[in-house]
Coordinates of C-alpha atoms and ligand atoms in Angstrom, one line a residue:
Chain A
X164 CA 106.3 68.4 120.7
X165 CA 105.8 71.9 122.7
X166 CA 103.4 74.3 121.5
X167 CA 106.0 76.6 120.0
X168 CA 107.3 73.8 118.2
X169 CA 103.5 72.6 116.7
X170 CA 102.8 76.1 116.3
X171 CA 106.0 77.0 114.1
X172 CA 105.3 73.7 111.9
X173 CA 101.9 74.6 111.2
X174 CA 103.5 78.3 109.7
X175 CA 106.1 76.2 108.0
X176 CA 103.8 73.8 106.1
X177 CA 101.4 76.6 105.0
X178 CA 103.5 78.5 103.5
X179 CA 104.5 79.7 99.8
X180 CA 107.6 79.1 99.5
X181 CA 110.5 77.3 102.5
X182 CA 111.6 80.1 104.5
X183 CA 114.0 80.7 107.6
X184 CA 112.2 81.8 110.7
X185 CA 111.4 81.5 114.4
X186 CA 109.0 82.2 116.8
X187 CA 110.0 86.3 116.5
X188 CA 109.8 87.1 112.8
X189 CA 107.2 89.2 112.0
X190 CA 104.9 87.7 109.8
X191 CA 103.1 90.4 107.8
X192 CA 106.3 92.7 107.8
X193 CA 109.4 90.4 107.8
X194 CA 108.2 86.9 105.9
X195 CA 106.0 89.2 103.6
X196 CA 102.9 87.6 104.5
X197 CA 100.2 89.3 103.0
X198 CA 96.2 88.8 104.4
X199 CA 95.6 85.6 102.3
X200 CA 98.8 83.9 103.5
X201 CA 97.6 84.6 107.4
X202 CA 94.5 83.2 106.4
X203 CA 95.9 80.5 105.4
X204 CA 98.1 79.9 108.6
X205 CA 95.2 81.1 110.5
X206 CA 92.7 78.4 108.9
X207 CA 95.7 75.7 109.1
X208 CA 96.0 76.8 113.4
X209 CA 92.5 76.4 113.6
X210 CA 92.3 72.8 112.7
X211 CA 95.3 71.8 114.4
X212 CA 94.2 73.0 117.5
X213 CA 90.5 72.4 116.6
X214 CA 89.5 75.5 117.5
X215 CA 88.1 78.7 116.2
X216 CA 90.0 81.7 115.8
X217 CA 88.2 85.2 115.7
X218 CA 89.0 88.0 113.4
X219 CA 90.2 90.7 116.0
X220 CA 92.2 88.1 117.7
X221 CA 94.1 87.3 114.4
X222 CA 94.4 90.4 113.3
X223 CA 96.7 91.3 116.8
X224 CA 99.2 88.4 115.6
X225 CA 102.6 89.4 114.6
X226 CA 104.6 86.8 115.0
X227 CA 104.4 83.1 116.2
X228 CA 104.9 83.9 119.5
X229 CA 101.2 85.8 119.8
X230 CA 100.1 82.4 118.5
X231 CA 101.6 80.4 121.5
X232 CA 100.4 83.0 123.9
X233 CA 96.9 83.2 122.5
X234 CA 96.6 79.7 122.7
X235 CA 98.1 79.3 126.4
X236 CA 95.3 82.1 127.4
X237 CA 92.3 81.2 125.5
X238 CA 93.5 77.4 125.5
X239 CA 94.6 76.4 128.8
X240 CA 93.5 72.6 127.8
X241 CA 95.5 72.2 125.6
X242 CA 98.7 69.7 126.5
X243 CA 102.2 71.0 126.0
X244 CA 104.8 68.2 125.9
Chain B
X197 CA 86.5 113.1 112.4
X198 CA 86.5 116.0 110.8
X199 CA 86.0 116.1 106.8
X200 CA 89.5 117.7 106.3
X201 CA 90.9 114.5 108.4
X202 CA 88.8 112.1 106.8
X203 CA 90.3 113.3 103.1
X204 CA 93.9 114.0 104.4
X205 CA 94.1 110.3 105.8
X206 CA 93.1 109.0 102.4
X207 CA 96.5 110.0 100.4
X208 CA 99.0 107.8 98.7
X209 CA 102.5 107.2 99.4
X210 CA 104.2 108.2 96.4
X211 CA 107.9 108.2 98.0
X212 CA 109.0 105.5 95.6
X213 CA 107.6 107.1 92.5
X214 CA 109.2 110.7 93.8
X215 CA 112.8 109.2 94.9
X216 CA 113.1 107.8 91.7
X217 CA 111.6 110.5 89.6
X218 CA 109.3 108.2 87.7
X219 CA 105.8 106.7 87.9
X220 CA 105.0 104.0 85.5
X221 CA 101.4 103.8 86.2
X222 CA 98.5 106.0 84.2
X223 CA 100.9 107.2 81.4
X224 CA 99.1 109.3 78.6
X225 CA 99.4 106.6 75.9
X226 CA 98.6 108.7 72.7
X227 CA 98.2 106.2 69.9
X228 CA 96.7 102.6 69.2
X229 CA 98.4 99.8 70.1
X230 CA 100.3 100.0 66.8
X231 CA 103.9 98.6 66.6
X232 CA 105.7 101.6 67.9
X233 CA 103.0 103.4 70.1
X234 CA 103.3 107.1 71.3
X235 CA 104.3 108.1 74.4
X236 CA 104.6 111.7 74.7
X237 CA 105.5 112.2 71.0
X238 CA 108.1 109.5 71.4
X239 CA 108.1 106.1 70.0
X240 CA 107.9 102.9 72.3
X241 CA 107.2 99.1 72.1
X242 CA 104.6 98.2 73.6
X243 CA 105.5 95.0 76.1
X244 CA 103.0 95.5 78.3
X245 CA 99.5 95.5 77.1
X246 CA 97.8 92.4 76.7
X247 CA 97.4 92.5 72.8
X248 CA 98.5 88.8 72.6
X249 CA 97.1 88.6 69.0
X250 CA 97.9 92.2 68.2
X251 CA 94.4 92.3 66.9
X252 CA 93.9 95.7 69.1
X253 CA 94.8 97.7 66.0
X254 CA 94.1 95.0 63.1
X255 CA 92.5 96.4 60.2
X256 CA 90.0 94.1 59.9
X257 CA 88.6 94.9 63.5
X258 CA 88.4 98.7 63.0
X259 CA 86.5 98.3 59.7
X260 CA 83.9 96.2 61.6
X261 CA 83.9 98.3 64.5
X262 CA 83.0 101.6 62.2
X263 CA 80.6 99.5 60.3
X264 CA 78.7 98.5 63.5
X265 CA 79.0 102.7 64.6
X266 CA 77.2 103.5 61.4
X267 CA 74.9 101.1 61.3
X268 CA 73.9 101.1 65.3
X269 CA 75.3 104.1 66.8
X270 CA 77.4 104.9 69.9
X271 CA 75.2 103.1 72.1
X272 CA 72.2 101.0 73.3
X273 CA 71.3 103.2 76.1
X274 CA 69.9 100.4 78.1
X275 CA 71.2 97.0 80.2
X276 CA 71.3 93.9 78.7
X277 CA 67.9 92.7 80.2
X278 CA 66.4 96.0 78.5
X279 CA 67.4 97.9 75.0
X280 CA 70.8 96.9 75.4
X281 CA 69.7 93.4 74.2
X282 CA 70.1 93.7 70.9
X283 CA 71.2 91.2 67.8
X284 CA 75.4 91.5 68.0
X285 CA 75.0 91.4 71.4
X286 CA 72.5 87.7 71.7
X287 CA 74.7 86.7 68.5
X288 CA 78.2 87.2 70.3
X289 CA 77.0 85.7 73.5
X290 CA 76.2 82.2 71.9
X291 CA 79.3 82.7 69.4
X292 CA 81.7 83.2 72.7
X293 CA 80.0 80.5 74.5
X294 CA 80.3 78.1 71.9
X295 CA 83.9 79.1 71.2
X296 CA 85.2 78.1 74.7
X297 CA 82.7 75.2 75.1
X298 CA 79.4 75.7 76.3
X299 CA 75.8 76.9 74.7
X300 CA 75.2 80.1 76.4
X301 CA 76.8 82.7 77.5
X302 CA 76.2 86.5 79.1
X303 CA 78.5 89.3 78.4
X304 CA 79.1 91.9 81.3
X305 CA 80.6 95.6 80.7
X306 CA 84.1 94.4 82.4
X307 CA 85.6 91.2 83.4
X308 CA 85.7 92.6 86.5
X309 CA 82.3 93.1 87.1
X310 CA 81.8 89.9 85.9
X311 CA 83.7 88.1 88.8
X312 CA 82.8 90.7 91.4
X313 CA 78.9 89.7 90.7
X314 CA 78.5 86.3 89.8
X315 CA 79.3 84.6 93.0
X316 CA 76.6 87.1 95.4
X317 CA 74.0 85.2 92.9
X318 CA 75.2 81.7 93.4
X319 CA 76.7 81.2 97.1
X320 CA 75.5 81.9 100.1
X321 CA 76.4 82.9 103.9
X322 CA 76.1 79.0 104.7
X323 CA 78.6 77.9 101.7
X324 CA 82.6 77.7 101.8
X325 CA 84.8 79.7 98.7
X326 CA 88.1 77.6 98.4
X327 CA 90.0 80.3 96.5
X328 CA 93.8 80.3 95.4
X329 CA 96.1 82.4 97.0
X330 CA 96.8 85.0 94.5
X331 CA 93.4 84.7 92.5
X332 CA 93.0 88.2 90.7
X333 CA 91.7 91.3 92.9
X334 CA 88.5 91.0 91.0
X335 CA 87.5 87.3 92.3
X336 CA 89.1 88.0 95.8
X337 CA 86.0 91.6 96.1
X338 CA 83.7 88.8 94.2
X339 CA 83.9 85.8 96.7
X340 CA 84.3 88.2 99.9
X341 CA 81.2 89.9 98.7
X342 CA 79.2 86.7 99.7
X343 CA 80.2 86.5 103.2
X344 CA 80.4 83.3 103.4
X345 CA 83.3 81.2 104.9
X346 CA 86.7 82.1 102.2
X347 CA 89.6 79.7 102.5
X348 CA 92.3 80.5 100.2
X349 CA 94.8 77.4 99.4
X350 CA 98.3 77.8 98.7
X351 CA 99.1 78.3 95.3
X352 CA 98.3 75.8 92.8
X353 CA 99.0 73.5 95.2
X354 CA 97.1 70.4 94.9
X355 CA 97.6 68.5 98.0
X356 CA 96.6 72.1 100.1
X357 CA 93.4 72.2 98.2
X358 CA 92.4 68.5 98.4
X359 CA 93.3 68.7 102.5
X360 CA 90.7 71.5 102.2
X361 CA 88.2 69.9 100.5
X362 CA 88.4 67.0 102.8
X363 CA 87.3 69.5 105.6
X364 CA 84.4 70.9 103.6
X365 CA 81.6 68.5 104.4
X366 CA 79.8 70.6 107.1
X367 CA 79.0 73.6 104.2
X368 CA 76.2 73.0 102.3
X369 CA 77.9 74.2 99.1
X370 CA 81.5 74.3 98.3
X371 CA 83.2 76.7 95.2
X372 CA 86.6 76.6 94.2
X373 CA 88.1 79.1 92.5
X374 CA 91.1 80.0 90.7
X375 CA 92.6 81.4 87.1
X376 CA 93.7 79.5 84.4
X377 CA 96.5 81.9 83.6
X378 CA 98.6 83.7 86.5
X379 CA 99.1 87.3 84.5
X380 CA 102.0 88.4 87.1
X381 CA 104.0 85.0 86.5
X382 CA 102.5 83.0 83.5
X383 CA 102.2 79.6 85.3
X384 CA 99.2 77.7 84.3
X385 CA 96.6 76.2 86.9
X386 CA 96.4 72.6 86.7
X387 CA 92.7 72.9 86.1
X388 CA 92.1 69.2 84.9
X389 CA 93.0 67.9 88.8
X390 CA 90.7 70.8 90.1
X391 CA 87.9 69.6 88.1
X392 CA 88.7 66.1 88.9
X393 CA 89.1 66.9 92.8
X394 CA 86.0 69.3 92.5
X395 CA 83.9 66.0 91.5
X396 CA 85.4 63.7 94.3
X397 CA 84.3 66.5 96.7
X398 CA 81.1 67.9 95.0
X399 CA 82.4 71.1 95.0
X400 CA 81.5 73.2 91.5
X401 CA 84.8 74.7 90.4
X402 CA 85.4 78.4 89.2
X403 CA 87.7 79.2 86.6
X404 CA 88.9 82.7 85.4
X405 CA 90.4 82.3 81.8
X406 CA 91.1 85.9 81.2
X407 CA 94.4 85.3 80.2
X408 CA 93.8 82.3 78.4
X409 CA 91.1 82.9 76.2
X410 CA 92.6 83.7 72.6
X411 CA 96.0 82.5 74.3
X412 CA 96.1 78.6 75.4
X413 CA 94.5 75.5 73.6
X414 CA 95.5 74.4 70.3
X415 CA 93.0 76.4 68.1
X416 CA 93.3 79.2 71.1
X417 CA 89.9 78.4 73.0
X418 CA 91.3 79.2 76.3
X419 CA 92.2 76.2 79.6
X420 CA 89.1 74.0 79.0
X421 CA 90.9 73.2 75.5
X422 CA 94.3 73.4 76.6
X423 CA 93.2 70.7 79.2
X424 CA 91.1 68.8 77.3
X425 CA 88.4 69.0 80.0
X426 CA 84.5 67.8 78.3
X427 CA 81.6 69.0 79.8
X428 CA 82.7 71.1 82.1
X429 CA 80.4 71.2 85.0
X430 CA 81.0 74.2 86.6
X431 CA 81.4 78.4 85.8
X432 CA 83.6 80.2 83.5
X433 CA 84.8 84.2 83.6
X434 CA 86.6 85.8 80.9
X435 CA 87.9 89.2 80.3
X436 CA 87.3 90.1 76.7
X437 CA 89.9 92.7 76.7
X438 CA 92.8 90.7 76.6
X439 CA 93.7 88.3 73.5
X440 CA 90.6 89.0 72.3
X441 CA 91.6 93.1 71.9
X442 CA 88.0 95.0 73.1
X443 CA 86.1 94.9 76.3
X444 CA 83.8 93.0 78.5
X445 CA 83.4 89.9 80.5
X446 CA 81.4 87.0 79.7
X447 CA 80.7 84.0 82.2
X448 CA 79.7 80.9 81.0
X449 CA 77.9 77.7 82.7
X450 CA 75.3 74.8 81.2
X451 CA 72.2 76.6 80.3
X452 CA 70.0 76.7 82.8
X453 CA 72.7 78.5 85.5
X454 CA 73.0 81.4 82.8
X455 CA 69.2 81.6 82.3
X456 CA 69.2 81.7 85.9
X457 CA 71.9 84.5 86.0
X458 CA 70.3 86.1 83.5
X459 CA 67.8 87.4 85.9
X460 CA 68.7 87.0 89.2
X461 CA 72.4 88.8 88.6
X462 CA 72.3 92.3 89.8
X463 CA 75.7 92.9 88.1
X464 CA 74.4 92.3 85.3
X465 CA 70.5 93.2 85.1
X466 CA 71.2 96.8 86.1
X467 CA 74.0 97.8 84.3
X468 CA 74.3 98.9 80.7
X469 CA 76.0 96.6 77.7
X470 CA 78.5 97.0 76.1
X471 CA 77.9 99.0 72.7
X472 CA 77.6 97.9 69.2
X473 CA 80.7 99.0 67.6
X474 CA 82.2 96.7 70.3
X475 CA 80.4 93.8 70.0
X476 CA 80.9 94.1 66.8
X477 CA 85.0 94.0 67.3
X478 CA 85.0 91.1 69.2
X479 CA 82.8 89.1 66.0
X480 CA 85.8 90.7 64.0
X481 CA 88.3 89.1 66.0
X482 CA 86.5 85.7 66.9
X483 CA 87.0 85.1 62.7
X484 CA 90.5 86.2 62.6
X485 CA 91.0 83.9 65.4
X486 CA 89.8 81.3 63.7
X487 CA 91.0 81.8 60.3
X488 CA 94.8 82.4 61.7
X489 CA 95.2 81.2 65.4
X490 CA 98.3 79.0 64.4
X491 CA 100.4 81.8 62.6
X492 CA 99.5 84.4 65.3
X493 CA 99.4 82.2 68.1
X494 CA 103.3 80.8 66.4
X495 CA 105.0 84.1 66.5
X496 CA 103.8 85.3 70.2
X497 CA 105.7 82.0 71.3
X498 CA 108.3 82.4 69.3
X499 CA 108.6 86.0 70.7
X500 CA 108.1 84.7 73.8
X501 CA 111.0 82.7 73.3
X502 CA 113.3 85.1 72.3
X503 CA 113.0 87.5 75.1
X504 CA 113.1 85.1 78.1
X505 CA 116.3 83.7 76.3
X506 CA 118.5 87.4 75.9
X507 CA 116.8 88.1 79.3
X508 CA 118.4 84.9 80.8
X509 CA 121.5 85.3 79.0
X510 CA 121.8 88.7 80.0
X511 CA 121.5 88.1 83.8
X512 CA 117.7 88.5 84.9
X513 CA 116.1 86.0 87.3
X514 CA 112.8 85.4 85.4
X515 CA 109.8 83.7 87.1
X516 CA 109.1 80.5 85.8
X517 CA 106.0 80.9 83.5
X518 CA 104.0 78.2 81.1
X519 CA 102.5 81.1 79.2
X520 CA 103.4 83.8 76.7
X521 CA 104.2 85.9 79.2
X522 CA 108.1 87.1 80.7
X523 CA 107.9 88.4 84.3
X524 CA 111.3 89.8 85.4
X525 CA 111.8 88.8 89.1
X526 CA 113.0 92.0 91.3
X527 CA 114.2 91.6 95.0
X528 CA 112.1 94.3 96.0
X529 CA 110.1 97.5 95.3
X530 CA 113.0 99.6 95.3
X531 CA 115.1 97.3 92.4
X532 CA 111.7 97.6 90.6
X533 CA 111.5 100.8 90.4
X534 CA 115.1 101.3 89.3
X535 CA 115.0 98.9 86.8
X536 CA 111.6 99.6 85.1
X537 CA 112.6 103.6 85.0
X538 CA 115.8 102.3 82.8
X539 CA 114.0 99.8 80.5
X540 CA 111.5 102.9 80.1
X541 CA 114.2 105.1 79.4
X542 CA 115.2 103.0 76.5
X543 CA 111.6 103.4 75.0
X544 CA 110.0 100.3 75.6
X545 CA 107.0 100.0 78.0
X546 CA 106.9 97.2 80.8
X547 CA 103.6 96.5 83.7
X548 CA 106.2 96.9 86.7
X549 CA 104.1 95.0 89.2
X550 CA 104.9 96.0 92.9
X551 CA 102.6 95.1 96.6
X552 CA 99.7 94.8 96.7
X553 CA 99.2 93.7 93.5
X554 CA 101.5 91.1 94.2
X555 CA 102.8 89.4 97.8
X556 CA 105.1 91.3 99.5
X557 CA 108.8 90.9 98.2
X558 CA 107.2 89.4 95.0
X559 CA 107.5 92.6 92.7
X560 CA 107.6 92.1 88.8
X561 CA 108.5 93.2 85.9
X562 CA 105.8 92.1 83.2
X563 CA 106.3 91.6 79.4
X564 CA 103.8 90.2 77.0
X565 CA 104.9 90.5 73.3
X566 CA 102.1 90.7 71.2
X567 CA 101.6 89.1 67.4
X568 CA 101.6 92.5 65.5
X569 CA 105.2 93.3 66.9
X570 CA 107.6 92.9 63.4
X571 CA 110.6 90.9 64.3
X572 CA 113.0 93.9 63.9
X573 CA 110.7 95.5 66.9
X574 CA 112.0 92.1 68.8
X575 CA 115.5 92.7 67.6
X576 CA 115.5 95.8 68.9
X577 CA 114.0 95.2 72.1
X578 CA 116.6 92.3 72.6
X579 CA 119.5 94.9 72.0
X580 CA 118.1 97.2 74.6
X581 CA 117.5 94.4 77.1
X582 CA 121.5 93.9 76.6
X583 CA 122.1 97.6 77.2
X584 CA 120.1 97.6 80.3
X585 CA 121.7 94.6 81.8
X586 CA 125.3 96.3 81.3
X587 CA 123.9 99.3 82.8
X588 CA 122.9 97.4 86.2
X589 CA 125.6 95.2 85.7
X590 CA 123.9 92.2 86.3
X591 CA 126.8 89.8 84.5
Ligands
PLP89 C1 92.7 87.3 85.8 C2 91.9 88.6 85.5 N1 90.6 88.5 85.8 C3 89.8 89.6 85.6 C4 90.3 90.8 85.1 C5 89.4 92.0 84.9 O1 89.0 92.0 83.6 P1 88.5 93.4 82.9 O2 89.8 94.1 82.6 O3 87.8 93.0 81.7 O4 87.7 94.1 83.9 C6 91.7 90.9 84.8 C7 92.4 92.1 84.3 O5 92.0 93.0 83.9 C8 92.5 89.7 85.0 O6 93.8 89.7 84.8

């Protein structure tokens, strides 16, 4: 699985309800995710990737994309299929 | 900044409200909750307090309340640990504590401060909060008070909280928290697999029962009845100004945790009680509750009933809610607005709930229809709902 692809799972099983996105959508302003619900996904990232996400850099997320990127920078261990 | 900046950034966006001429919120109610109330001069239903009982208003509850006045006054003048301790007050604590299933209790001015103190005396920076998702404003201030590590799981979703759980070995003490009743949606927390995944874990479960109290269980004692859960081991919150028509909060654990609160709650300790005459209300109602839970507790269902079914048959999308509660489900803030300005217009007052008091693209319409409501009000109210629904054309 690539990153994008773990990364968009993790959103997907952590959410409320199913809902149709990709790695664009805005979380906050177009899946209506309010600061519990990134928490959630936040929390969820963090022990997927088993690592520990600060609050500044979570709170610069906006859409799954951010999320790949952050990891690629902060992350450069991790293995991308 | 300057001052001027600092005040001019702290304004509210009241675009909706102005675009539709209307604003639901703080209108100048000028009656009791009697069945019609007064809304600038005119007559409206009330579907939007949370008079479950319709006790609010009951005789029987203003005659004890202006007993209690005579009798004790206006007020204690002092907090509960000081004058404000006085003999409704230590009778009505034990009274609500044995009523919903423990042996003592404490009563707070507001349910709210109730939930926003209790946890900064019982967790710490070194513990985990497992909270639900869209746990009441008051518990969300509460647990982010401590701190502490807060991990909010998805909606009564049991396999989200037990994955949780399974995670929490490294804090030394784990709450969860959640509410019995969900007041935006009526869906009921499954409460009894909390306390049962709350004792595989160790983890001392939370439960807010502000909109259960008076409401749920068979003889109306709230979710610990309704679930049949024994000796609870963990922490109860109520409002008291909900089915049980008055005011307060009370929080109730085994004995020694509310001893413990008793003086190590700041909350609590330095903040005065609630007055006699209301005290005094609640005893009223706690014996009309007893005396005629089933006939009360019959008709709110029935109303209950009745609404959801013209609302249905009429065209609304309703949530899907397990308590006495009808929450019209809007596509958005906009639809809310339109559609609680004409149910408004027809004289009947709804809780239009919009973000952030619910998620985003989650806004409500709220209707509780209490017991004091005559059917003809329900009749009525039915025939409007019609009228409305024609109006939007929904069929
Ligand atoms: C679930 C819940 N908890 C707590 C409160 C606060 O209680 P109070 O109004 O007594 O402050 C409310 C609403 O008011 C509520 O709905």
């Amino acid at each position: 699985m690539t990153l994008e692809e773990r990364v968009l799972n993790v959103i997907e099983e952590n959410l409320e309800e199913k809902a149709e996105f990709n790695v664009n959508t805005d979380l906050r302003d177009e899946l209506g995710l309010d600061s519990f619900a990134m928490v959630i996904i936040v929390n969820a990232l963090e022990d997927e990737f088993n690592i520990s996400i600060e609050d500044q850099h979570y709170r610069e997320i906006k859409n799954a994309k951010d999320i790949v990127n952050a990891l690629r920078e902060y992350c450069p261990d991790l293995k991308e299929a | 900044m300057k001052r001027e900046d600092i005040f001019s950034s702290l304004s509210i966006d009241k675009s909706l409200a102005n675009k539709y001429d209307f604003n639901p919120y703080y209108c100048c109610i000028e009656s009791g909750l009697n069945d019609p109330i007064l809304i600038d001069g005119k007559e409206f239903i009330d579907l939007a307090s949370n008079n479950y009982l319709g006790l609010a208003a009951d005789k029987r509850v203003i005659q004890a309340i202006s007993v209690a006045a005579g009798k004790f006054g206006a007020s204690m003048c002092g907090t509960p640990i000081a004058t404000g301790s006085m003999i409704l007050l230590q009778k009505l604590q034990k009274r609500l504590a044995r009523f919903v299933g423990f042996e003592e209790s404490i009563i707070f001015p507001s349910g709210y401060q109730a939930n926003c103190a209790v946890f900064m005396s019982l967790a710490k920076q070194e513990d985990l909060i497992i909270i639900d998702h869209y746990a009441h404003a008051s518990l969300i201030q509460g647990v982010r008070l401590v701190g502490c590590k807060v991990k909010p799981f998805l909606h009564n979703n049991m396999k989200h909280l037990r994955k949780l759980l399974e995670k929490a070995a490294e804090y030394k003490r784990v709450f969860v928290v959640t509410e019995s009743v969900f007041s935006t949606e009526g869906s009921i927390a499954p409460f009894d697999e909390i306390v049962k995944l709350c004792e595989e874990f160790n983890a001392i479960p939370v439960i807010d029962d502000s909109h259960g109290i008076g409401v749920i269980g068979k003889t109306g004692r709230g979710i610990l009845e309704e679930k049949n859960i024994k000796d609870f081991n963990g922490i109860y919150t109520a409002s008291l100004g909900k089915a049980l028509a008055n005011a307060g909060g009370m929080i109730s654990a085994k004995s020694e945790l509310i001893e413990y609160l008793k003086y190590s709650c700041p909350g609590l300790i330095y903040s005065t009680a609630l007055p006699p005459p209301v005290l005094a209300g609640m005893e009223a109602v706690l014996n009309i509750v007893k005396e005629e839970f089933s006939i009360l507790s019959e008709r709110m269902w029935r109303y209950k009933k009745l609404i959801s079914g013209c609302l249905i048959d009429s065209g609304f999308i309703l949530t899907e809610g397990q308590a006495p509660i009808t929450s019209i489900s809007v596509r958005n803030v906009e639809e809310c607005a339109l559609m609680a300005k004409l149910i408004h217009a027809n004289n009947i007052l709804v809780t239009p709930f919009i973000p952030p008091s619910v998620p985003p693209n989650e806004s409500k319409i709220r209707m509780i229809a209490g017991a004091n409501l005559s059917e003809k009000t329900i009749d009525k109210a039915l025939n409007i709902f019609k009228k409305v629904a024609r109006e939007l054309e929904l069929k």
